[in-house]
XYZ file of C-alpha atoms in Angstrom:
587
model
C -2.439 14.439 14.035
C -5.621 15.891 15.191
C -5.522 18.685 18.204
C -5.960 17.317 21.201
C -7.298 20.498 22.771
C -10.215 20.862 20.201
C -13.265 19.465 20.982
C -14.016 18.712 17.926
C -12.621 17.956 14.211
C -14.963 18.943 11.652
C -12.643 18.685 8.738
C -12.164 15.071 9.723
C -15.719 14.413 10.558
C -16.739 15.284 6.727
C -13.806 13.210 5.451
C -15.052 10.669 7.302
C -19.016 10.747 6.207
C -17.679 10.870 3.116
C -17.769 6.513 3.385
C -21.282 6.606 3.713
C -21.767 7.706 0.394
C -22.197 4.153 -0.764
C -24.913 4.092 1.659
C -26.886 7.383 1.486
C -30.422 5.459 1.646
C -29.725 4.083 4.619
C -27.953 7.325 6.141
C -31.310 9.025 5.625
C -33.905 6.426 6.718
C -31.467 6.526 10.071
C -31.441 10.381 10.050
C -35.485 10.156 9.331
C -36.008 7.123 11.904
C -34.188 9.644 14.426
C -36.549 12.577 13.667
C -39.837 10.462 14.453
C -38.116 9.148 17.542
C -37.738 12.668 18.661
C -41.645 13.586 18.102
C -42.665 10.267 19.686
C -40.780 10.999 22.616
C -42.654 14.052 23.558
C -46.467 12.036 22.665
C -46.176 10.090 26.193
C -45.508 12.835 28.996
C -48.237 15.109 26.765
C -50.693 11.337 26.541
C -49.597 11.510 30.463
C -50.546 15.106 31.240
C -53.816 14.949 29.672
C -54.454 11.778 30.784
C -54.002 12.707 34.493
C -55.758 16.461 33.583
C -58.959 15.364 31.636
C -59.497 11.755 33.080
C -58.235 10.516 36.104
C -58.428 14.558 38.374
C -62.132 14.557 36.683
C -62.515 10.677 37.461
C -63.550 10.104 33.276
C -62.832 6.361 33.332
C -64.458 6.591 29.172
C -61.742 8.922 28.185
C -58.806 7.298 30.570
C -58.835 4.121 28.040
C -58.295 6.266 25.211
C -55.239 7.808 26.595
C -53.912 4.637 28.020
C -54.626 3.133 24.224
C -52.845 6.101 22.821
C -49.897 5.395 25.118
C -49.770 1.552 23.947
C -49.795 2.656 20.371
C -46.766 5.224 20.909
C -44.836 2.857 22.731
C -44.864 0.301 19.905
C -43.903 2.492 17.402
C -40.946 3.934 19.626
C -40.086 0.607 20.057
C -40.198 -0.547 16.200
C -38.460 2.940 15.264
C -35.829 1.971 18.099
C -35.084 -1.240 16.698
C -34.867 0.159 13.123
C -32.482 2.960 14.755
C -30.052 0.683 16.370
C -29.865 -1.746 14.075
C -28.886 0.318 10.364
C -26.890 2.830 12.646
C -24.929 -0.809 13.262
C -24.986 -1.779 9.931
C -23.818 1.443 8.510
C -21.034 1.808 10.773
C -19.769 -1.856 9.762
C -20.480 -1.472 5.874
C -18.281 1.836 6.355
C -15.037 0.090 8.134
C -15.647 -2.892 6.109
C -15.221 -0.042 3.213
C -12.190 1.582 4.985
C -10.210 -1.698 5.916
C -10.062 -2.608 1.914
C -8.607 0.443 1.052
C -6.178 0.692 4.493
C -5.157 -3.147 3.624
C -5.236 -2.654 -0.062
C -2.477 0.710 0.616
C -0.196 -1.044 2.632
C -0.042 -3.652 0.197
C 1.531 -1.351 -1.588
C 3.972 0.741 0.738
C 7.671 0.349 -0.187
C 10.231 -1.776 2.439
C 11.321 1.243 3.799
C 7.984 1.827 5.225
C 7.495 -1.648 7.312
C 11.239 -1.271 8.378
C 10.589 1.412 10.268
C 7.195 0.816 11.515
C 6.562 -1.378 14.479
C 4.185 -4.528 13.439
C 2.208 -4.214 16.196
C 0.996 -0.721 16.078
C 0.062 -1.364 12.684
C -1.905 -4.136 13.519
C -3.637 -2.159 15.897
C -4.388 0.671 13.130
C -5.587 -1.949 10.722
C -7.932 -4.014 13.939
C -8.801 -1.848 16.788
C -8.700 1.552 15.705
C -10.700 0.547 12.648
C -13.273 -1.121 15.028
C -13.558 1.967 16.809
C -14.519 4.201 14.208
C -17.727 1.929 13.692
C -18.928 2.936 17.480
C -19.222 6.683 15.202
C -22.128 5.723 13.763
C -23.824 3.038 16.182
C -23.438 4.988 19.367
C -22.066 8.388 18.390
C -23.256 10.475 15.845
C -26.657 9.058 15.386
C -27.263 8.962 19.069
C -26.446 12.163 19.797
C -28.347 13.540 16.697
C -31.311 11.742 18.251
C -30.924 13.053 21.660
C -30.416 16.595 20.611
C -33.454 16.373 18.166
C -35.376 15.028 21.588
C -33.941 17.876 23.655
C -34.956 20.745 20.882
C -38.772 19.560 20.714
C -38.959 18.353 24.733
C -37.708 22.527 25.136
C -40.649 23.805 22.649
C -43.001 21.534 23.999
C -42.154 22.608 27.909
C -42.505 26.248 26.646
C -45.538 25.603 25.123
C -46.911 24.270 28.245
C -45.437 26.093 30.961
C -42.955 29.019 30.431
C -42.916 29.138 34.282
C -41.519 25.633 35.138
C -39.566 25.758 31.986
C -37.357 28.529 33.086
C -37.304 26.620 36.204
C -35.816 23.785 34.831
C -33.355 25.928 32.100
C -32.335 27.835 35.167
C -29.872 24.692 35.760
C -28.597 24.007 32.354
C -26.075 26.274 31.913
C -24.302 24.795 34.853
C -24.691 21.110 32.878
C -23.662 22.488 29.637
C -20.562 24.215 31.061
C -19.510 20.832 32.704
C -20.281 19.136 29.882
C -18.272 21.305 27.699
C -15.256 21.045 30.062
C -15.717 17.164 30.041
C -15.395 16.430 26.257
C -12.212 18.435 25.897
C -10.437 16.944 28.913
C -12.242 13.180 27.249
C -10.597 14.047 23.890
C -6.608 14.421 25.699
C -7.262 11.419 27.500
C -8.350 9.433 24.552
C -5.709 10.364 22.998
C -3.165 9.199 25.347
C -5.480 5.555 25.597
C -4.904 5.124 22.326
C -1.503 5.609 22.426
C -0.750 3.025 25.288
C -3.119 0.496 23.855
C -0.776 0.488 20.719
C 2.431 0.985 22.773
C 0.910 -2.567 24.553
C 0.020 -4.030 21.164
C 2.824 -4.013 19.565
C 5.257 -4.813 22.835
C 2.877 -7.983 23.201
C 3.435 -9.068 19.963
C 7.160 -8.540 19.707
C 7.786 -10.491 22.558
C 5.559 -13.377 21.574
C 7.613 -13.559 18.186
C 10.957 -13.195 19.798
C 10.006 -15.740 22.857
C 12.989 -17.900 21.534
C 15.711 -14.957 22.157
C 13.621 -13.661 25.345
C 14.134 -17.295 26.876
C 17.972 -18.015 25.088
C 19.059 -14.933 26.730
C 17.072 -15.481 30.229
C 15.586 -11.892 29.798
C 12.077 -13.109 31.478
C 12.698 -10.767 34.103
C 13.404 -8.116 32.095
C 10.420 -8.212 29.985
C 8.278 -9.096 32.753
C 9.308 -5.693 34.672
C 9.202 -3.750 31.253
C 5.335 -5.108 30.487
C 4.334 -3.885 33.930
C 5.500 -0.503 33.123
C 3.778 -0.514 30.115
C 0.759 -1.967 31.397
C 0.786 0.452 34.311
C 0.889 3.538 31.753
C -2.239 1.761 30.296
C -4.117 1.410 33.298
C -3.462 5.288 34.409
C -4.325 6.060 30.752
C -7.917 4.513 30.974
C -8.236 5.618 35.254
C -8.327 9.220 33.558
C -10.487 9.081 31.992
C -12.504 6.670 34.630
C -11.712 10.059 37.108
C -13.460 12.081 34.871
C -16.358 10.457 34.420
C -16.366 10.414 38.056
C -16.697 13.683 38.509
C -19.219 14.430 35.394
C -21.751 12.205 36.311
C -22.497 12.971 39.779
C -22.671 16.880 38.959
C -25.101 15.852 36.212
C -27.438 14.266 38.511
C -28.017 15.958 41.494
C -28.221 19.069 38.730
C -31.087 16.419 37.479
C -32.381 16.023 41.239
C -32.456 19.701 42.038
C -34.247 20.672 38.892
C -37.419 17.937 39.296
C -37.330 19.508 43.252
C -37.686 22.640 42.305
C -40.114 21.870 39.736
C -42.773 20.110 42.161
C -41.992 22.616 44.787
C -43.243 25.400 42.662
C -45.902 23.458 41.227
C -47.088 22.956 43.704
C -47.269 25.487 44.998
C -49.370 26.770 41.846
C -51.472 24.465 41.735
C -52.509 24.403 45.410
C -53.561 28.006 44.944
C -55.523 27.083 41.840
C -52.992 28.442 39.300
C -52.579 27.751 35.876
C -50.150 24.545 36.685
C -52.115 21.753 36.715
C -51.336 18.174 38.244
C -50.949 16.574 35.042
C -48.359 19.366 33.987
C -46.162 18.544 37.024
C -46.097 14.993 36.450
C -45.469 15.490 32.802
C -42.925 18.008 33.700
C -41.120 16.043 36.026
C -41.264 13.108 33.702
C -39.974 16.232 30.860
C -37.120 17.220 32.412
C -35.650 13.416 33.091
C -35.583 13.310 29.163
C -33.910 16.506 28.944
C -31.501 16.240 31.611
C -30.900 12.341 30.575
C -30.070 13.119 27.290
C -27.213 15.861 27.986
C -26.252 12.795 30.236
C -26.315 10.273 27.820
C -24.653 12.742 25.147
C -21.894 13.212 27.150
C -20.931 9.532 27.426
C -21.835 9.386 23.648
C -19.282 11.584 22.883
C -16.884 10.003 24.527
C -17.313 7.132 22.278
C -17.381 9.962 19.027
C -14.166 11.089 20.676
C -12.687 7.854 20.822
C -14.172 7.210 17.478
C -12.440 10.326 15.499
C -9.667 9.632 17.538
C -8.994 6.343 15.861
C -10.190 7.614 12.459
C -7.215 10.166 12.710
C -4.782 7.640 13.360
C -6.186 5.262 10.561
C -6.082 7.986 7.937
C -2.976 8.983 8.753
C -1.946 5.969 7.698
C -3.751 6.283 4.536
C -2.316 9.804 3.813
C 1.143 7.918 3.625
C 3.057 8.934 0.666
C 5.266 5.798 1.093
C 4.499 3.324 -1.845
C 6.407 2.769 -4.938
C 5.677 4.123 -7.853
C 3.848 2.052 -10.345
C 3.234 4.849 -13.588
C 4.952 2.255 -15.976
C 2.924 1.012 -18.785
C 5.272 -1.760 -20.210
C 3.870 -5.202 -19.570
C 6.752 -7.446 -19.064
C 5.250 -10.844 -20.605
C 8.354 -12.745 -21.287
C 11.953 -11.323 -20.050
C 14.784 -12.255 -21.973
C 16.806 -12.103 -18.718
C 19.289 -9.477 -19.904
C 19.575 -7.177 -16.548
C 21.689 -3.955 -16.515
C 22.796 -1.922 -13.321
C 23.989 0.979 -14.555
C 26.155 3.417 -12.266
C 23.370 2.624 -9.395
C 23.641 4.371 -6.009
C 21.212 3.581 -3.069
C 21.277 4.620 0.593
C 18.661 2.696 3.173
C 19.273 6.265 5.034
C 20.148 9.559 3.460
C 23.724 10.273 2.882
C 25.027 6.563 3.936
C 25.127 4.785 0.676
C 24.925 1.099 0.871
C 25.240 0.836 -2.951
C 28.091 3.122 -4.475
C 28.071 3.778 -8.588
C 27.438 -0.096 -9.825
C 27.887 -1.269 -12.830
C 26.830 -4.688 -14.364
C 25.219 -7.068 -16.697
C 23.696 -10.295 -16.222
C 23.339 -12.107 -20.090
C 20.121 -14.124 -21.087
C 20.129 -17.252 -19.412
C 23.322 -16.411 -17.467
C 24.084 -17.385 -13.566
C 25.976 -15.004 -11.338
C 27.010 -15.114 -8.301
C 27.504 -12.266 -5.755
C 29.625 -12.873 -2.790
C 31.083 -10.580 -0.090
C 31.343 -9.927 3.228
C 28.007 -9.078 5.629
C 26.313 -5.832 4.689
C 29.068 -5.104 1.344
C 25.548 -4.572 -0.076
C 24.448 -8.177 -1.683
C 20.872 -8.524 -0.429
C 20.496 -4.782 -1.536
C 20.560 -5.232 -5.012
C 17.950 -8.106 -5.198
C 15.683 -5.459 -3.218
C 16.409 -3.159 -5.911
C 16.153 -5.380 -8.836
C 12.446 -5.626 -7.634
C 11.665 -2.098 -6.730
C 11.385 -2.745 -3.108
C 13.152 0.577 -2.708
C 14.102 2.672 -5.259
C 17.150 3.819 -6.060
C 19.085 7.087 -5.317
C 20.518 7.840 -8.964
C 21.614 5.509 -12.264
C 19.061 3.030 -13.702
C 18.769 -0.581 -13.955
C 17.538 -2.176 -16.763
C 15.821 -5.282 -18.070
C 15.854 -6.418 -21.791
C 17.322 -2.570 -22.498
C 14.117 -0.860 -20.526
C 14.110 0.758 -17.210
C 12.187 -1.276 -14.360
C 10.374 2.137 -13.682
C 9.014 1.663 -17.105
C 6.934 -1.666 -15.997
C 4.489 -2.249 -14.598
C 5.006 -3.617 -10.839
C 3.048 -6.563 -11.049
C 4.168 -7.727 -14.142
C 8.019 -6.864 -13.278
C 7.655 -9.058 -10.190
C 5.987 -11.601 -11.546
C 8.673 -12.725 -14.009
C 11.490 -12.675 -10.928
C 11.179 -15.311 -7.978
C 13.061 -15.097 -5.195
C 13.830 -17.670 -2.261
C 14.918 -15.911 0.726
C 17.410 -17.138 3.626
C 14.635 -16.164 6.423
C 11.854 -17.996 4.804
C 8.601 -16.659 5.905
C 5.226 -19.151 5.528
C 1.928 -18.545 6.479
C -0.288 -20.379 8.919
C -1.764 -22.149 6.510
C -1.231 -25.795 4.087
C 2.060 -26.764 2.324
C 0.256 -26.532 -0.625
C -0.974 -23.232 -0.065
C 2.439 -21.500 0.984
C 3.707 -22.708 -1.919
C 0.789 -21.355 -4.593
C 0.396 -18.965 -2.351
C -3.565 -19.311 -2.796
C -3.103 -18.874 -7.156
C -5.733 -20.453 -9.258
C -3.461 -21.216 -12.174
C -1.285 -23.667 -10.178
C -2.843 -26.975 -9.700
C -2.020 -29.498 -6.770
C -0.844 -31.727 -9.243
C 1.881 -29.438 -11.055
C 3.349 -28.608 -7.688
C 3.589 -31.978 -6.899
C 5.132 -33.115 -10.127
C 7.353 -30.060 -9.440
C 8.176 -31.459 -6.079
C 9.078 -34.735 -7.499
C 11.602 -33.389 -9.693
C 13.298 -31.690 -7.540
C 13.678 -34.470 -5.052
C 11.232 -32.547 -2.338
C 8.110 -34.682 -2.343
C 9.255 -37.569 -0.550
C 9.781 -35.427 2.112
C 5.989 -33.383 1.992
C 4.825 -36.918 1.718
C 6.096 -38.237 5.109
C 4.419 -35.518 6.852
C 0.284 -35.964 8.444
C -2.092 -34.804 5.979
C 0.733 -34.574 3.368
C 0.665 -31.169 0.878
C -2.408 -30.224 3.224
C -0.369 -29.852 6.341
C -0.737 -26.999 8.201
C 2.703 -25.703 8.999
C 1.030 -22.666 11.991
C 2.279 -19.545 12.394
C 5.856 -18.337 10.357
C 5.838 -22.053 9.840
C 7.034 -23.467 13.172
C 6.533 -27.035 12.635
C 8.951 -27.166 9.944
C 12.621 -27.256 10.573
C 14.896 -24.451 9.015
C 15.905 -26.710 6.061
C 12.524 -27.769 5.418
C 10.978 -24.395 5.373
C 13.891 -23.370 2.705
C 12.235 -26.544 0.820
C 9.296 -25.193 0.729
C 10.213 -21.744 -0.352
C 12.369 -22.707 -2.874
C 9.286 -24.832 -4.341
C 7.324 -22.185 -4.318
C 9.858 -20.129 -6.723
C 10.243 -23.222 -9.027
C 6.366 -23.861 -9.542
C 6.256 -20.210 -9.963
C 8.154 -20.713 -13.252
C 10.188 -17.205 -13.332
C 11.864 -15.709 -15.904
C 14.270 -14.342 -13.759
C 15.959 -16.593 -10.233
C 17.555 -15.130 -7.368
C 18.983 -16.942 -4.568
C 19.518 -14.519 -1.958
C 21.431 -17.333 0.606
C 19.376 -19.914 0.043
C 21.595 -22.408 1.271
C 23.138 -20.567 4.226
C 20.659 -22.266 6.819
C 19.831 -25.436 5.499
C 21.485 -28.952 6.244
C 23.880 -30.514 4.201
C 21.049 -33.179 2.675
C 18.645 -30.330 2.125
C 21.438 -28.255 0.120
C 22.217 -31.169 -2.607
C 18.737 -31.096 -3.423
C 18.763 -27.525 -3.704
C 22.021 -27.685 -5.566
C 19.769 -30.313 -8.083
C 17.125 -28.048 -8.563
C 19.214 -25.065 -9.111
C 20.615 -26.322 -11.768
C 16.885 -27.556 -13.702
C 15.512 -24.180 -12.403
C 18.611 -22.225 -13.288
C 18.250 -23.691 -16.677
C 18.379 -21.136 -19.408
C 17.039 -19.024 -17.044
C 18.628 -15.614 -15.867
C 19.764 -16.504 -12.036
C 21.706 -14.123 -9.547
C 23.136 -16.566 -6.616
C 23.931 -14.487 -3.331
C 25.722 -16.807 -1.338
C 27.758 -17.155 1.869
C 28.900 -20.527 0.836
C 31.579 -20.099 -1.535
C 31.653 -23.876 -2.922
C 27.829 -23.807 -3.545
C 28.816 -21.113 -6.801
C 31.832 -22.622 -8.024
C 29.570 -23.438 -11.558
C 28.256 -19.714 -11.900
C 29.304 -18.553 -15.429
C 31.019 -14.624 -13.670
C 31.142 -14.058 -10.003
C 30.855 -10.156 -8.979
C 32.792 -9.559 -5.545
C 31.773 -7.118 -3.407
C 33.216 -5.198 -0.177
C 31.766 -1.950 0.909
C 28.913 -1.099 -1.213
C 31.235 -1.584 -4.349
C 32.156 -4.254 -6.867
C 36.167 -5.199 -5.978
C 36.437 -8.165 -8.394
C 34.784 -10.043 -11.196
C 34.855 -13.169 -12.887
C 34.714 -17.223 -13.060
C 35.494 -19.099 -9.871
C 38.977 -20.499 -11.388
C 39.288 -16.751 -12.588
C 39.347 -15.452 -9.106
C 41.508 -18.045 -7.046
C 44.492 -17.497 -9.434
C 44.021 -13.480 -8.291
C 47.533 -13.624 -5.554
C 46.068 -11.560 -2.763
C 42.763 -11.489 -4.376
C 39.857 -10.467 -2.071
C 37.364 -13.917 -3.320
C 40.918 -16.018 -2.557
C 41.035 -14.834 0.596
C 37.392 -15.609 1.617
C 37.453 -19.298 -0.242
C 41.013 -19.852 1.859
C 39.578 -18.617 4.700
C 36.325 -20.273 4.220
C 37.630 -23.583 3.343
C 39.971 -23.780 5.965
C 37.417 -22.928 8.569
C 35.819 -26.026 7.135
C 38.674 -28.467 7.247
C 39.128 -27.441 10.737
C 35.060 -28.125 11.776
């Protein structure tokens, strides 16, 4: 994180400019368009002066429509360099956080699990959105502007020299005082940008939270609660931004009457001069007066500028700290996993979520080609974990696991996952068609394969009944699908996917008892010389599985067929079936 007391972060500035890069041509016709802006900006009060010295004091009407020609022409051009200015100092700044978006999105895509379960959704949302947006304002009304205005302020000082060292001194007589405030301004800007930034993400991701919990908010009647807790929040906001509202307050006045008392002076002693037939002429007080708006307007205008530059690298340090993550997996392997076998090994694996609490303790196991196995145990004896391993979602804390006799570290990710499908018990879909959720937007997989796939496994019927069919838009998380149906869907999605490698991870834990037999019939086509692993809650949905691994506390307690395990006396899988099933009877 960036110091909040330093004005400025140059080390992050030039990390920063190194996006543009891509787009050095236009980076120097912007730098070059801001240079001419600077000379033209002088051209008028000089065009002015003279105008006022050599045409209208000496009433030359001949020469005054040269000079008001002259004007014209400068005007034009400021105003075709202005709009050349503003518009590729836009276009920059998007082309760069177009540039840094890809690579933020295209990172996260890879982070591990343990990453996203311990970062809020929100705030990341707001790294990936807002802050992004905000480092554009850099280049369209930061850094350019204020390289323009500063190139204005160095020639409007050599040209006031030139002309007058009197009124000149006159008017830097009150700069140090605007400096000096502005000075103190950006650093107390930079704190309270800071802290902006921090509630606008604090009210991000509370927002969005809430609106994806709304169910629990309501089932629990904790409106009030909520309520009361957003106007806290939203009251830190609102003294976040006041700061920095008070300061400007205070900045801007001070600014100009400094602007006010420097013009005064400057026609009082010119006056002066010039009433006693000095060497200040009427045409240098008017320019002057006109010279020291554009000087004083400027440090003004820089000010506010940097404000947005603040706000600007503020965001940019919060973004890259995001991309300085060292949180992804892993993915040095180099074996291309075409076509598994479906012989998986865990071999004396241990994995902890958390250091030193294992959730997995020294297992050992093997799944044969074209074997089904079922894990069962009681909730968190470590089930779910192993799927998560199996794909490298975390990584474990010593042993290795192994498919067709080499080490998942040794393949590549993309290819390891894409030979495993797995359907989930919290299904997630995306706002977006039936058909797409369950291609999930891949080319290879034709509407008419998934529908042939939906027809064998009894699920089309079902799509079918619903407006607009396998175009249906199912919103956001897929709300307008029950539980059961959503399961469907997902498990659709793994069997057009046509894995190598099926895991169930409770697939049939939140589904009706209609939905489950067709389940149960495509398990058994999908499951179909294919390596499966079944976690399940329901103990009679596994009674086919060719070896059952029990497990209780991060360890395996028990193994073997389902008849195996009841004749255990005192067995820990009798128990739970006994248990189970009698809970069942009783329902």
């Amino acid at each position: 994180m960036a110091d909040s007391g330093r004005a400025f972060d140059f080390k992050l500035f030039r990390r920063l400019l190194k996006f543009t890069n891509a787009y050095k041509w236009t980076f120097y016709f912007v730098a070059f368009a801001a240079i001419v802006m600077s000379g033209l900006a002088v051209l008028r009060p000089y065009l002015l002066q003279e105008a006022i010295d050599k045409s209208i004091v000496p009433k030359d009407t001949d020469s005054l429509l040269f000079y008001i020609i002259a004007m014209v022409v400068v005007l034009v051009l400021e105003v075709v360099f202005q709009f050349a200015f503003i518009f590729y100092a836009n276009w920059l700044g998007q082309s760069v956080i177009k540039d840094i978006r890809v690579k933020l999105f295209k990172l996260m895509l890879s982070f591990r699990m343990k990453y996203f379960d311990t970062s809020a959704v929100g705030r990341l949302t707001t790294r990936a959105v807002n802050d992004i947006e905000t480092i554009s304002s850099i280049f369209s009304q930061g850094l350019f502007m204020i390289i323009s205005d500063l190139l204005k302020m160095l020639v409007i000082v050599a040209f006031m020299l030139y002309t007058s060292w009197e009124l000149s001194l006159i008017v830097f007589a009150i700069l140090p005082l605007i400096l000096y405030a502005t000075r103190v301004f950006q650093r107390a800007m930079k704190a309270a940008f800071e802290e902006v930034r921090n509630q606008v993400a604090n009210l991000n991701s509370f927002v969005q939270e809430r609106i994806t919990g709304m169910k629990i908010v309501q089932i629990f009647t904790r409106e009030d609660t909520e309520y009361k807790h957003f106007k806290e929040i939203n009251e830190k906001h609102k003294k976040a931004w006041i700061k920095t509202v008070w300061y400007n307050s205070i900045f801007f006045p001070i600014a100009e009457m400094s602007s006010s008392v420097a013009i005064g002076l400057v026609v009082w002693y010119g006056g002066l001069n010039a009433s006693a037939d000095g060497a200040i002429t009427l045409g240098i007080i008017v320019a002057f007066v006109e010279l020291s708006q554009m000087l004083f307007r400027p440090l003004r205008q820089i000010a506010d500028k940097f404000n947005t530059l603040q706000m600007g690298m503020v965001a940019a340090n919060r973004v890259f700290g995001i991309l300085d993550t060292k949180s992804h997996i892993s993915d040095e392997g180099t074996v291309i996993l075409e076509q598994t076998n479906g012989l998986i090994a865990f071999k004396n694996v241990r994995f902890g979520y958390v250091d030193n609490e294992e959730v997995i303790k020294d297992i050992s196991f093997e799944v044969q080609p074209g074997q089904t196995i079922a894990i069962v145990g009681a909730t968190g004896a470590g089930k779910s974990t192993i799927v998560n391993l199996l794909n490298r979602f975390y990584e474990i804390n010593s042993g290795e696991i192994l498919i067709d006799g080499v080490s998942i570290k040794d393949y590549t990710l993309f290819s390891l996952r894409n030979n495993i499908a797995i359907v989930l018990q919290d299904v997630f879909l995306f706002a977006d068609t039936i058909l797409n959720n369950i291609t999930l937007n891949d080319p290879s997989i034709t509407e008419e394969e998934v529908i042939a796939a939906a027809k064998e496994i009894g699920v089309h019927k079902f799509i079918n009944s619903l407006p607009g069919k396998y175009h249906y838009n199912v919103k956001e998380r897929g709300t307008m699908l029950s539980s059961g149906q959503r399961q469907l869907i997902a498990f659709l999605r793994a069997y057009v996917s046509n894995p190598s490698i099926l895991v169930l991870d409770e697939a049939t834990s939140s589904v009706d008892t209609y939905s489950e037999e067709m389940i149960q019939t495509a398990t058994e086509k999908i499951t179909k010389g294919r390596t499966s692993i079944v976690i399940a809650h329901r103990l009679a949905t596994i009674k086919k599985a060719d070896r059952i691994l029990v497990m209780d506390a991060g360890k395996i307690v028990e193994t073997g067929t389902h008849k195996e395990l009841l004749k255990k006396q005192d067995g820990y899988y009798r128990n739970l079936y006994e248990v189970q099933f009698l809970a069942e009877e009783m329902t």
